[in-house]
C-alpha positions as CSV (number, residue, x, y, z in Angstrom):
1,X,-9.7,24.7,20.9
2,X,-11.7,21.8,19.4
3,X,-12.5,18.8,21.6
4,X,-13.1,16.4,18.7
5,X,-12.2,16.5,15.0
6,X,-13.1,14.2,12.1
7,X,-10.5,13.2,9.5
8,X,-12.2,12.9,6.1
9,X,-9.5,10.8,4.6
10,X,-7.7,7.5,4.8
11,X,-4.2,5.9,4.7
12,X,-1.0,7.6,5.9
13,X,-2.4,11.2,6.0
14,X,-5.3,10.1,8.2
15,X,-2.8,8.5,10.6
16,X,-0.6,11.6,10.4
17,X,-3.4,13.9,11.5
18,X,-4.6,11.6,14.2
19,X,-1.1,11.5,15.8
20,X,-1.0,15.3,16.0
21,X,-4.5,15.5,17.4
22,X,-3.7,13.0,20.1
23,X,-0.6,15.1,21.0
24,X,-2.9,18.1,21.3
25,X,-5.4,16.3,23.5
26,X,-8.1,16.3,20.8
27,X,-10.3,13.3,20.2
28,X,-10.5,11.9,16.7
29,X,-13.1,10.4,14.4
30,X,-12.1,8.2,11.5
31,X,-14.2,7.4,8.4
32,X,-13.7,4.4,6.3
33,X,-15.0,2.4,3.3
34,X,-15.5,-1.3,3.3
35,X,-12.0,-1.8,1.9
36,X,-10.5,0.0,4.9
37,X,-12.5,-1.5,7.7
38,X,-9.3,-2.9,9.3
39,X,-7.0,-0.1,8.3
40,X,-4.6,1.5,10.8
41,X,-6.3,4.9,10.8
42,X,-9.6,3.2,11.9
43,X,-7.8,1.5,14.8
44,X,-5.9,4.7,15.8
45,X,-8.9,7.0,16.1
46,X,-11.2,7.2,19.1
47,X,-14.2,6.6,17.0
48,X,-14.8,5.3,13.5
49,X,-17.8,5.6,11.1
50,X,-18.4,3.5,8.0
51,X,-19.1,5.5,4.8
52,X,-19.9,2.9,2.2
53,X,-18.5,0.6,-0.5
54,X,-14.8,0.7,-1.6
55,X,-15.2,3.1,-4.6
56,X,-14.3,6.6,-3.5
57,X,-17.4,8.0,-5.3
58,X,-19.5,6.0,-2.9
59,X,-17.5,6.6,0.3
60,X,-14.7,9.2,0.7
61,X,-16.2,11.6,-1.9
62,X,-19.6,11.6,-0.3
63,X,-19.7,14.9,1.5
64,X,-23.3,14.2,2.7
65,X,-22.1,11.1,4.5
66,X,-19.2,12.8,6.1
67,X,-21.4,15.6,7.3
68,X,-23.8,13.0,8.8
69,X,-20.8,11.3,10.5
70,X,-19.9,14.7,12.1
71,X,-23.4,15.2,13.4
72,X,-23.6,11.6,14.8
73,X,-20.2,11.9,16.6
74,X,-20.3,15.5,17.6
75,X,-17.1,16.4,15.7
76,X,-16.6,20.2,15.7
77,X,-14.1,20.3,12.8
78,X,-13.0,18.3,9.8
79,X,-9.4,17.9,8.5
80,X,-9.6,16.8,4.8
81,X,-6.0,15.6,4.4
82,X,-5.1,15.7,0.7
83,X,-7.0,14.4,-2.3
84,X,-10.6,13.4,-2.1
85,X,-12.6,16.5,-0.8
86,X,-9.6,18.5,0.4
87,X,-9.8,21.1,-2.5
88,X,-13.6,21.0,-3.0
89,X,-15.1,24.4,-2.4
90,X,-18.6,23.0,-2.0
91,X,-17.5,20.7,0.8
92,X,-15.9,23.6,2.8
93,X,-19.2,25.6,2.3
94,X,-21.3,22.7,3.3
95,X,-19.4,22.3,6.6
96,X,-19.6,26.1,7.3
97,X,-23.4,26.1,6.7
98,X,-23.7,23.4,9.3
99,X,-21.5,25.1,11.9
100,X,-18.6,22.7,11.5
101,X,-15.1,24.2,11.0
102,X,-13.1,23.2,8.0
103,X,-9.4,22.7,8.8
104,X,-8.1,24.4,5.7
105,X,-8.5,27.6,3.7
106,X,-11.7,29.6,3.1
107,X,-14.0,28.4,0.3
108,X,-13.4,31.4,-1.9
109,X,-9.6,30.8,-1.8
110,X,-10.2,27.1,-2.8
111,X,-12.4,28.2,-5.7
112,X,-10.0,30.8,-6.9
113,X,-6.9,28.6,-6.9
114,X,-8.7,25.3,-7.9
115,X,-9.2,26.5,-11.4
116,X,-5.8,26.5,-13.1
117,X,-6.9,29.0,-15.8
118,X,-8.5,31.5,-13.4
119,X,-5.6,31.1,-10.8
120,X,-3.1,32.1,-13.4
121,X,-5.0,35.2,-14.2
122,X,-5.2,36.0,-10.5
123,X,-1.4,35.4,-10.1
124,X,-0.7,37.8,-13.0
125,X,-2.8,40.4,-11.3
126,X,-1.0,39.9,-8.0
127,X,2.4,40.4,-9.7
128,X,3.4,36.8,-9.8
129,X,5.5,35.5,-12.7
130,X,3.4,33.1,-14.9
131,X,4.4,30.7,-17.7
132,X,3.6,31.9,-21.3
133,X,0.5,30.1,-22.6
134,X,-3.2,30.2,-23.6
135,X,-5.6,30.5,-20.7
136,X,-8.9,30.6,-22.7
137,X,-11.3,27.7,-23.4
138,X,-10.0,25.3,-26.0
139,X,-13.0,23.5,-27.7
140,X,-11.5,21.2,-30.3
141,X,-8.4,19.3,-31.2
142,X,-7.9,21.6,-34.2
143,X,-8.0,24.6,-31.9
144,X,-5.4,22.9,-29.7
145,X,-3.1,22.3,-32.6
146,X,-3.4,25.9,-33.7
147,X,-2.7,27.3,-30.3
148,X,0.2,24.9,-29.6
149,X,1.8,26.0,-32.9
150,X,1.4,29.7,-31.9
151,X,3.0,29.2,-28.5
152,X,5.8,27.0,-29.9
153,X,6.7,23.4,-29.1
154,X,7.2,21.8,-26.7
155,X,3.9,22.6,-24.9
156,X,2.1,21.1,-21.9
157,X,-1.6,20.3,-22.1
158,X,-3.2,20.3,-18.7
159,X,-6.7,19.7,-17.4
160,X,-7.9,22.9,-15.7
161,X,-9.1,21.1,-12.6
162,X,-6.2,18.6,-12.6
163,X,-3.6,17.7,-10.0
164,X,-1.5,14.8,-8.7
165,X,0.0,14.3,-12.2
166,X,-3.4,13.4,-13.7
167,X,-4.7,15.1,-16.8
168,X,-1.3,16.2,-18.2
169,X,0.3,15.5,-21.5
170,X,3.6,16.8,-22.9
171,X,3.5,17.5,-26.7
172,X,6.6,17.9,-28.8
173,X,4.8,18.0,-32.1
174,X,1.4,18.4,-33.7
175,X,1.0,14.6,-33.7
176,X,1.4,14.6,-29.9
177,X,-1.3,17.2,-29.6
178,X,-3.7,15.3,-31.8
179,X,-3.1,12.1,-29.9
180,X,-3.2,13.6,-26.4
181,X,-5.7,16.4,-26.4
182,X,-8.9,14.2,-26.2
183,X,-7.2,11.9,-23.7
184,X,-6.3,14.9,-21.5
185,X,-10.0,16.0,-21.6
186,X,-11.2,12.5,-20.7
187,X,-8.8,12.2,-17.8
188,X,-9.9,15.6,-16.5
189,X,-13.6,14.6,-16.7
190,X,-13.1,11.2,-15.2
191,X,-10.9,12.4,-12.3
192,X,-12.2,15.9,-11.6
193,X,-15.5,16.3,-13.4
194,X,-14.2,19.0,-15.6
195,X,-12.9,18.5,-19.2
196,X,-11.5,22.0,-19.8
197,X,-7.9,22.0,-21.0
198,X,-5.3,24.8,-21.2
199,X,-2.0,24.8,-23.0
200,X,1.2,26.5,-21.9
201,X,4.9,26.6,-22.9
202,X,7.0,23.8,-21.5
203,X,10.1,25.1,-19.8
204,X,13.1,23.1,-20.8
205,X,15.6,21.9,-18.1
206,X,12.8,22.7,-15.6
207,X,13.0,22.3,-11.9
208,X,9.8,22.0,-9.8
209,X,10.2,24.1,-6.7
210,X,7.4,24.9,-4.3
211,X,6.9,27.4,-1.5
212,X,5.1,26.5,1.7
213,X,2.8,29.2,3.0
214,X,1.0,29.5,6.3
215,X,-1.5,32.1,7.3
216,X,-4.0,32.8,10.1
217,X,-7.5,34.4,10.1
218,X,-6.0,37.6,11.4
219,X,-4.1,38.6,8.2
220,X,-0.7,37.1,9.0
221,X,0.8,35.1,6.1
222,X,4.3,33.6,6.1
223,X,6.4,31.5,3.8
224,X,8.3,28.6,5.3
225,X,11.0,28.0,2.7
226,X,11.0,25.9,-0.4
227,X,10.9,22.2,-1.3
228,X,12.6,20.7,-4.4
229,X,10.2,18.3,-6.1
230,X,11.9,17.9,-9.5
231,X,12.4,14.1,-9.3
232,X,9.2,13.1,-10.9
233,X,7.8,10.3,-13.1
234,X,4.9,11.0,-15.4
235,X,4.5,14.3,-13.5
236,X,4.1,12.4,-10.2
237,X,6.5,13.4,-7.5
238,X,8.9,10.6,-6.3
239,X,11.5,12.4,-4.2
240,X,11.2,15.7,-2.4
241,X,13.7,17.7,-0.3
242,X,14.0,20.8,1.7
243,X,15.7,23.1,1.2
244,X,16.5,23.0,-2.6
245,X,20.1,22.6,-3.7
246,X,19.4,25.1,-6.4
247,X,17.8,27.9,-4.4
248,X,19.9,30.8,-3.0
249,X,18.7,33.0,-0.1
250,X,17.9,35.7,-2.6
251,X,15.8,33.4,-4.7
252,X,14.0,32.0,-1.6
253,X,13.1,35.6,-0.6
254,X,11.8,36.5,-4.0
255,X,9.8,33.3,-4.4
256,X,8.5,33.5,-0.9
257,X,7.3,37.1,-1.2
258,X,5.5,36.4,-4.5
259,X,3.8,33.3,-2.9
260,X,2.7,35.5,0.1
261,X,1.4,38.2,-2.3
262,X,-0.7,35.6,-4.1
263,X,-2.1,34.1,-0.9
264,X,-2.9,37.6,0.4
265,X,-4.7,38.4,-2.9
266,X,-7.2,35.6,-2.3
267,X,-7.6,36.1,1.5
268,X,-5.8,32.8,2.2
269,X,-5.3,31.3,5.6
270,X,-4.2,27.8,6.8
271,X,-1.3,25.8,5.1
272,X,-1.0,26.0,1.4
273,X,1.6,25.5,-1.3
274,X,2.5,27.7,-4.3
275,X,4.1,25.6,-7.0
276,X,6.7,27.1,-9.3
277,X,8.5,25.9,-12.4
278,X,12.1,27.2,-12.4
279,X,14.5,27.2,-15.3
280,X,17.5,25.3,-14.3
281,X,19.4,26.8,-17.3
282,X,19.2,30.2,-15.7
283,X,21.9,30.4,-12.9
284,X,20.5,33.8,-11.8
285,X,17.4,32.0,-10.4
286,X,15.2,34.8,-11.8
287,X,13.3,32.6,-14.2
288,X,10.7,31.1,-12.0
289,X,7.0,31.0,-12.9
290,X,3.7,30.2,-11.1
291,X,2.2,26.8,-11.9
292,X,-0.6,26.4,-9.4
293,X,-1.5,26.8,-5.8
294,X,-2.5,23.7,-3.8
295,X,-5.0,24.8,-1.2
296,X,-4.3,22.0,1.2
297,X,-1.5,20.1,3.0
298,X,1.0,18.6,0.6
299,X,2.1,15.0,0.6
300,X,5.6,16.2,1.1
301,X,5.0,18.5,4.0
302,X,7.2,16.4,6.4
303,X,10.4,17.7,4.9
304,X,9.4,21.3,5.7
305,X,8.5,20.2,9.2
306,X,11.9,18.6,9.6
307,X,13.9,21.7,8.6
308,X,11.6,24.3,10.4
309,X,10.7,22.4,13.5
310,X,7.0,23.2,13.0
311,X,4.1,20.7,13.0
312,X,2.1,21.9,10.1
313,X,-1.0,19.8,11.0
314,X,-1.0,21.4,14.5
315,X,-0.7,24.9,12.9
316,X,-3.7,24.1,10.6
317,X,-5.8,23.0,13.6
318,X,-4.9,26.1,15.6
319,X,-5.6,28.4,12.7
320,X,-9.0,26.8,12.1
321,X,-9.8,27.3,15.8
322,X,-9.1,31.1,15.3
323,X,-5.7,31.3,16.9
324,X,-3.1,33.7,15.7
325,X,0.3,32.4,14.5
326,X,2.7,32.5,17.4
327,X,5.7,33.5,15.3
328,X,6.6,35.9,12.5
329,X,8.6,35.7,9.3
330,X,11.9,36.5,11.0
331,X,11.3,33.6,13.4
332,X,11.3,31.0,10.5
333,X,14.7,29.5,10.3
334,X,15.8,26.6,8.1
335,X,18.1,24.1,9.7
336,X,19.7,21.0,8.3
337,X,18.4,19.0,5.3
338,X,15.5,16.6,4.9
339,X,14.6,14.2,2.1
340,X,11.4,12.3,1.5
341,X,11.0,9.2,-0.8
342,X,7.5,8.0,-1.7
343,X,7.3,4.2,-1.5
344,X,4.8,3.2,-4.2
345,X,3.0,0.0,-5.0
346,X,4.4,-0.2,-8.5
347,X,6.9,-2.4,-10.3
348,X,9.9,-0.4,-11.7
349,X,11.2,-3.6,-13.3
350,X,8.0,-3.7,-15.4
351,X,7.8,-0.1,-16.5
352,X,6.4,1.1,-13.2
353,X,3.1,-0.6,-13.7
354,X,0.7,-0.3,-10.8
355,X,0.7,-3.3,-8.4
356,X,-2.2,-4.3,-6.1
357,X,-2.7,-7.1,-3.7
358,X,-1.9,-8.3,-0.2
359,X,1.1,-7.1,1.8
360,X,2.4,-10.5,2.7
361,X,5.3,-8.9,4.6
362,X,5.5,-5.3,5.6
363,X,8.3,-4.2,7.9
364,X,9.4,-0.6,7.5
365,X,12.7,0.5,9.0
366,X,12.5,1.4,12.6
367,X,12.2,5.1,13.4
368,X,15.3,6.5,15.0
369,X,17.1,9.9,15.1
370,X,16.9,11.2,11.5
371,X,14.5,8.6,10.2
372,X,10.7,9.0,10.0
373,X,8.1,6.7,8.4
374,X,4.6,8.0,7.6
375,X,2.4,5.1,6.5
376,X,-1.1,3.8,6.8
377,X,-0.8,0.1,5.8
378,X,-0.1,-3.0,7.8
379,X,1.3,-6.5,7.2
380,X,-1.5,-8.7,6.0
381,X,-3.5,-5.7,4.7
382,X,-4.3,-5.0,1.0
383,X,-3.2,-2.3,-1.4
384,X,-6.4,-1.7,-3.2
385,X,-7.1,-0.8,-6.8
386,X,-9.5,1.8,-5.6
387,X,-7.0,4.3,-4.1
388,X,-3.6,5.9,-4.5
389,X,-0.8,3.4,-4.8
390,X,1.4,5.1,-2.1
391,X,2.5,2.7,0.6
392,X,4.6,4.9,2.8
393,X,6.7,8.0,3.0
394,X,10.3,7.6,4.1
395,X,11.7,10.8,5.5
396,X,15.3,11.4,6.7
397,X,16.9,14.4,8.3
398,X,20.5,15.3,8.9
399,X,22.8,18.3,9.2
400,X,23.9,18.1,5.5
401,X,22.3,16.9,2.3
402,X,24.8,14.2,1.8
403,X,24.2,12.7,5.2
404,X,20.4,12.8,4.7
405,X,20.9,10.9,1.4
406,X,23.1,8.3,3.1
407,X,20.4,7.8,5.8
408,X,17.9,7.2,3.0
409,X,20.1,4.4,1.5
410,X,20.6,2.8,4.8
411,X,16.8,2.9,5.7
412,X,15.7,1.7,2.3
413,X,17.9,-1.4,2.7
414,X,15.8,-2.2,5.8
415,X,12.5,-1.7,4.1
416,X,10.9,-5.2,3.7
417,X,7.9,-5.5,1.4
418,X,6.5,-8.7,-0.1
419,X,3.4,-9.7,-1.9
420,X,3.2,-6.7,-4.3
421,X,5.6,-4.9,-6.6
422,X,7.2,-1.8,-5.0
423,X,9.8,0.8,-5.9
424,X,12.2,0.5,-3.0
425,X,15.1,-0.6,-5.2
426,X,14.4,2.3,-7.6
427,X,14.5,4.8,-4.8
428,X,17.8,3.5,-3.5
429,X,19.2,3.7,-7.0
430,X,18.1,7.4,-7.2
431,X,19.8,8.1,-3.9
432,X,23.0,6.6,-5.2
433,X,22.9,8.3,-8.6
434,X,25.9,10.7,-9.1
435,X,23.7,13.3,-10.7
436,X,21.2,13.2,-7.8
437,X,23.9,13.5,-5.3
438,X,25.3,16.5,-7.1
439,X,21.9,18.2,-7.0
440,X,21.7,18.5,-10.8
441,X,18.0,17.9,-11.1
442,X,15.2,18.6,-13.6
443,X,11.7,17.2,-14.0
444,X,13.2,15.1,-16.8
445,X,15.8,13.4,-14.5
446,X,14.2,10.0,-14.4
447,X,13.3,9.9,-18.1
448,X,16.8,11.0,-19.0
449,X,18.8,8.7,-16.7
450,X,16.6,5.6,-17.2
451,X,15.5,5.8,-20.9
452,X,15.4,2.0,-21.3
453,X,13.6,1.5,-18.0
454,X,15.0,0.4,-14.6
455,X,16.9,-2.9,-14.2
456,X,18.3,-2.4,-10.7
457,X,21.1,-0.2,-9.4
458,X,24.6,-1.2,-10.7
459,X,26.7,-3.1,-8.1
460,X,30.5,-2.5,-7.8
461,X,32.9,-5.5,-7.6
462,X,33.4,-5.0,-3.9
463,X,29.6,-5.3,-3.2
464,X,29.4,-8.4,-5.4
465,X,32.2,-10.1,-3.4
466,X,30.6,-9.1,-0.1
467,X,27.3,-10.6,-1.2
468,X,29.1,-13.8,-2.2
469,X,30.4,-14.0,1.3
470,X,27.0,-13.3,2.8
471,X,25.3,-15.9,0.6
472,X,27.9,-18.5,1.6
473,X,27.3,-17.7,5.3
474,X,23.5,-18.0,5.0
475,X,23.8,-21.3,3.1
476,X,26.2,-22.6,5.7
477,X,23.9,-21.6,8.6
478,X,20.9,-23.2,6.8
479,X,22.9,-26.4,6.3
480,X,24.0,-26.5,10.0
481,X,20.3,-26.2,11.0
482,X,19.4,-29.1,8.7
483,X,22.3,-31.2,10.0
484,X,21.2,-30.6,13.6
485,X,17.8,-32.1,13.3
486,X,17.5,-35.1,15.6
487,X,16.5,-38.7,14.5
488,X,18.4,-38.7,11.2
489,X,19.5,-42.1,9.9
490,X,23.2,-42.9,9.6
491,X,26.2,-41.0,11.0
492,X,26.3,-37.2,11.5
493,X,26.7,-35.3,8.2
494,X,28.6,-32.1,8.2
495,X,28.2,-29.3,5.6
496,X,31.1,-29.0,3.1
497,X,33.8,-26.6,4.2
498,X,34.3,-25.0,0.8
499,X,31.5,-23.8,-1.5
500,X,31.1,-22.4,-4.9
501,X,29.0,-19.2,-5.0
502,X,27.6,-18.2,-8.4
503,X,26.7,-14.5,-8.6
504,X,26.6,-12.0,-11.4
505,X,27.8,-14.5,-13.9
506,X,30.9,-15.6,-12.0
507,X,31.9,-18.4,-9.7
508,X,33.7,-17.8,-6.4
509,X,35.2,-20.5,-4.2
510,X,34.6,-19.5,-0.5
511,X,35.5,-21.0,2.8
512,X,35.4,-19.7,6.4
513,X,37.6,-19.9,9.4
514,X,36.4,-18.8,12.8
515,X,37.9,-16.2,15.1
516,X,36.8,-14.6,18.3
517,X,33.8,-12.4,17.5
518,X,33.3,-13.4,13.8
519,X,34.5,-15.3,10.8
520,X,37.3,-15.0,8.3
521,X,36.0,-15.4,4.8
522,X,38.4,-16.5,2.0
523,X,37.4,-15.8,-1.6
524,X,39.2,-17.5,-4.4
525,X,42.2,-18.1,-2.1
526,X,42.6,-14.4,-1.4
527,X,43.2,-12.8,2.0
528,X,40.7,-13.4,4.7
529,X,38.0,-10.8,5.3
530,X,36.5,-10.2,8.7
531,X,32.8,-10.9,8.6
532,X,31.1,-9.8,11.8
533,X,27.3,-10.4,12.0
534,X,24.8,-13.1,12.8
535,X,22.1,-14.6,10.6
536,X,19.8,-17.5,11.5
537,X,17.4,-19.3,9.1
538,X,14.1,-17.5,8.9
539,X,15.5,-14.0,9.5
540,X,14.7,-11.4,6.8
541,X,17.8,-9.3,7.2
542,X,21.5,-9.9,7.5
543,X,23.1,-7.0,9.4
544,X,26.8,-6.9,9.9
545,X,30.2,-5.7,8.7
546,X,32.8,-7.0,6.2
547,X,36.2,-5.5,6.9
548,X,34.3,-2.7,8.7
549,X,32.0,-2.0,5.7
550,X,28.4,-1.9,7.0
551,X,26.1,-4.2,5.1
552,X,22.3,-4.6,5.5
553,X,21.0,-7.3,3.1
554,X,17.5,-8.7,2.7
555,X,17.7,-12.5,2.5
556,X,15.0,-14.7,0.8
557,X,15.0,-18.3,-0.4
558,X,13.9,-18.6,-4.0
559,X,13.7,-22.3,-4.8
560,X,17.3,-23.6,-4.9
561,X,18.7,-20.0,-5.0
562,X,19.0,-17.2,-2.6
563,X,17.8,-13.7,-3.4
564,X,19.9,-11.0,-1.8
565,X,18.6,-7.5,-2.0
566,X,20.6,-4.4,-1.0
567,X,21.5,-1.0,-2.3
568,X,18.8,-0.8,-5.0
569,X,19.0,-4.3,-6.6
570,X,18.2,-7.9,-6.1
571,X,20.8,-10.6,-6.9
572,X,19.9,-14.3,-7.4
573,X,22.8,-16.4,-6.0
574,X,23.5,-20.1,-6.2
575,X,25.5,-21.6,-3.4
576,X,26.7,-25.1,-4.3
577,X,29.1,-27.8,-3.0
578,X,32.2,-27.9,-5.3
579,X,31.2,-31.3,-6.9
580,X,27.6,-30.1,-7.6
581,X,28.9,-26.8,-9.1
582,X,31.1,-28.9,-11.5
583,X,28.2,-31.1,-12.6
584,X,25.7,-28.2,-12.9
585,X,27.2,-27.1,-16.1
586,X,25.7,-30.2,-17.7
587,X,22.2,-29.1,-16.7
588,X,19.9,-28.2,-19.6
589,X,18.9,-24.5,-19.5
590,X,15.2,-23.9,-19.3
591,X,14.0,-21.7,-22.2
592,X,11.2,-19.3,-21.3
593,X,8.1,-19.4,-23.5
594,X,7.8,-17.0,-26.5
595,X,5.2,-14.4,-25.6
596,X,5.8,-12.1,-28.5
597,X,2.7,-13.4,-30.3
598,X,0.5,-11.9,-27.6
599,X,-0.6,-8.4,-26.4
600,X,-0.7,-8.9,-22.6
601,X,-2.3,-6.6,-20.1
602,X,0.6,-5.0,-18.3
603,X,-1.3,-4.2,-15.1
604,X,-4.6,-4.9,-13.4
605,X,-7.1,-2.6,-14.9
606,X,-10.2,-1.9,-17.1
607,X,-10.0,-2.4,-20.8
608,X,-11.7,0.8,-22.0
609,X,-11.0,0.7,-25.7
610,X,-9.9,-1.8,-28.4
611,X,-8.7,-0.2,-31.6
612,X,-8.3,-3.3,-33.8
613,X,-10.2,-6.5,-34.7
614,X,-9.4,-10.0,-36.0
615,X,-7.7,-9.9,-39.3
616,X,-6.5,-6.3,-39.0
617,X,-2.9,-5.6,-39.9
618,X,-0.9,-3.4,-37.4
619,X,2.3,-1.5,-37.6
620,X,4.9,-1.0,-34.9
621,X,3.9,1.9,-32.6
622,X,0.2,1.7,-33.6
623,X,-2.2,2.1,-30.6
624,X,-4.0,-1.2,-30.1
625,X,-5.9,-0.8,-26.8
626,X,-6.4,1.4,-23.8
627,X,-6.3,0.1,-20.2
628,X,-7.4,2.4,-17.3
629,X,-5.7,1.8,-14.0
630,X,-5.6,4.1,-11.0
631,X,-7.7,6.6,-13.1
632,X,-4.9,6.9,-15.6
633,X,-5.4,5.9,-19.3
634,X,-2.5,3.7,-20.6
635,X,-2.2,3.3,-24.4
636,X,-0.9,-0.2,-25.4
637,X,1.0,-0.1,-28.7
638,X,2.2,-2.7,-31.2
639,X,5.9,-3.6,-30.6
640,X,6.2,-4.8,-34.2
641,X,4.2,-5.2,-37.4
642,X,1.8,-8.1,-37.7
643,X,-1.8,-9.4,-38.1
644,X,-4.4,-9.9,-35.4
645,X,-5.3,-13.6,-35.3
646,X,-7.7,-13.5,-32.3
647,X,-9.3,-11.0,-29.9
648,X,-9.3,-12.4,-26.4
649,X,-10.9,-9.5,-24.5
650,X,-13.5,-6.8,-25.1
651,X,-14.0,-3.2,-23.8
652,X,-15.4,-3.2,-20.3
653,X,-13.5,-6.3,-19.2
654,X,-11.6,-6.1,-15.9
655,X,-8.2,-7.7,-16.7
656,X,-5.6,-9.2,-14.4
657,X,-1.9,-8.6,-15.0
658,X,-0.6,-10.6,-18.1
659,X,-4.1,-11.4,-19.3
660,X,-4.1,-11.9,-23.0
661,X,-5.9,-9.2,-25.0
662,X,-4.8,-10.0,-28.5
663,X,-3.1,-12.9,-30.3
664,X,-1.1,-12.3,-33.4
665,X,-0.3,-14.6,-36.3
C-alpha cells in the first residue's frame, strides 16, 4: 500500500480524498494556487505545495508542476479527483513514465472514452445501445444545419471533448443550429482545447441515469447500481439519487451488464461511470442509450457509497496499489435511499447567475445519522471566479426515498450562507415539489416547472401564521434586550403586549401568554398556540415547535424588518406596535428607479463581444452582447425594441454585476 499520495485537486473533492487517506493511514500532499492558500484542503493535508497563480491554466492544470511536487515530497501516487487533469490521458502517462501511480484508470481507457465520437463507436462495437446521430467531423455551420435536418429535430450539439454541461446546445430548429453551432465550438475550444462538435437526436422526456462501475487490475469488473441524475439545469446536475425511482431490477441488470461490457472492451479498472439517456416515455425501460463514460470519480459518488456501504475513494486507492476487489457482483447489495443536493454559488432569484465573493457566514447543518456534508470552503473564505461555483454537497440517507427527501428539507433549513448568492432555497423547493416527490423526473424538469424563473417556494397559510408568531417572538426578545440595558433615563419601559405582524400582504394581531415550558401565542384573537423554543438576539436560527409542528427558521435583521427563511423561501416581515402600524399606512412608498433604459451585466464576467453600436436600432430578442463567466458564454438579448444611445463598455472589459453595458434612448 502507498505511504504517501498527492491530491491533484482542490475544494471538497480534495478534502474528501484526504479524509479517506487518513482513515487508511496514508499521508497526504495538497497542492494549491494562490487563491487557495488558506483553503481547508491545504490545512487538512500533511504537506502542501504551491503551484502558482489563481488561474487553473497556471496552477491546477500544470502537469509539470504537479509532477515536480510529487518528486519533492516523495508522493508515490496521485489522486486527480474530478475536473482539471482527471481525464487527461497525457497526465496519466506522464506519471507512469516517472514511476508514480495514477489513482484512476489506464491511459488508453481515458483516451478511448474521452473522445465522445470515438467512444460511441466503441460502445456500438461492444453491444451497447447508442443514441441515433452523426459521429463524423462537422466542419461548418451549413454542414451542421444539413445533418440536423437529416436526423430530425430536436437535436443536441455537443463538443466532442466536453463534459460538466459545457459545450452543449439544444436545437429545436435550423435557427437554433445557426446560432449555437459556432458557440458550441468556441466553448469546446476554450474549455477543453478541442473544437470538434457532433450532433445526435435529442430523446424527448429523457431521464439521465448512470451506472457506477468498479474494476481492478486483475480483470474483475462490477457494477454498483445506478444513480438518477435527471434534475438538471443547463445540462448541469443539481440533484442526484440512488437508486432511481424509475429503474426496475431487470433494467438495473441490463444497464449494468452493458456498462461492464463497455468497461471490459477498453481494459478499464478503477472507478468509472457509464452515463445513459433513458426514455421516460417507455415504461418497459428498454429504451436506454449510451451517452458517455466518465473515466473518473463522479461528483455524485456519495449516494452510491451510502446505499452500497462502500468507500469508492478507498477502492480506487486499493486498485491503484494492485489489490484485487475483495467482493464480487453478488455481494453488491443496495440498501435504503440516498439523495445529494449540490449547493452552488448562484442566485436562483436572478436567473441562476453565478455569484462570487466572500462567505461572510458559512454554517452547514451538523452531520448526524442520515446527514452528510462534503465541502471545501470555510467562513470568511472566498468563492472565486476562477473555479467551479459548487460550495458543498448535502447528502442524506434513509430507509425510504420519502424519508431521505424529508431529511434534505430539514437540513437545508439549517444551511446558513451569507455574502454571496446561493441556491439553498431552490433546492428546498425542489425537495418539496409534488412532481419530484412522485419521482416523475426528466432532464427538462426544472425548465418545465419553473418556466418564468424561481421566486421562492410557495408557503401554505399554516406556515405563514407560524412565521408571524416567530417574528413576533424575535421582536419581543429583541425589545426585552433593549429595555434591560442599564443607565437608561426615565422610568423602566416595557415592550407592548400586542403587536401587528405584517407578512405576505396581511396584518396579524399577536400577543403572548406564558405557560410552563413555553408560550401561548394568540393570532387575531384565535385560540392559543403552543410555541416551544428559545431565541436570543444574535442567534441565526430559531428551532422549536408550534403546536408540535417542528420549525427551523433562519432569522436576520434587515433594516426595520426581519427576514425569516425556511422551507425554500425568504419572507420579509414587519413587526410593529399597534399605533405604529396604524400610522404606517400614511408613509409614502419608495419607488425603485427605472432601469429599463439600460443593458446591465447580470453577473461578474468578461465582455467578449458587443454586437451593436451607438445609434443602432435593436429589436426584442436580438443578441446585444456576450459575457463569459465560469467558462460559459452568456448571450444578452434585447428585452424590447429601441435605439442604442450610449455604449458604456467594450469587449475585453471585466464587468461587475449590474455594470452598465448599453444605454438606450
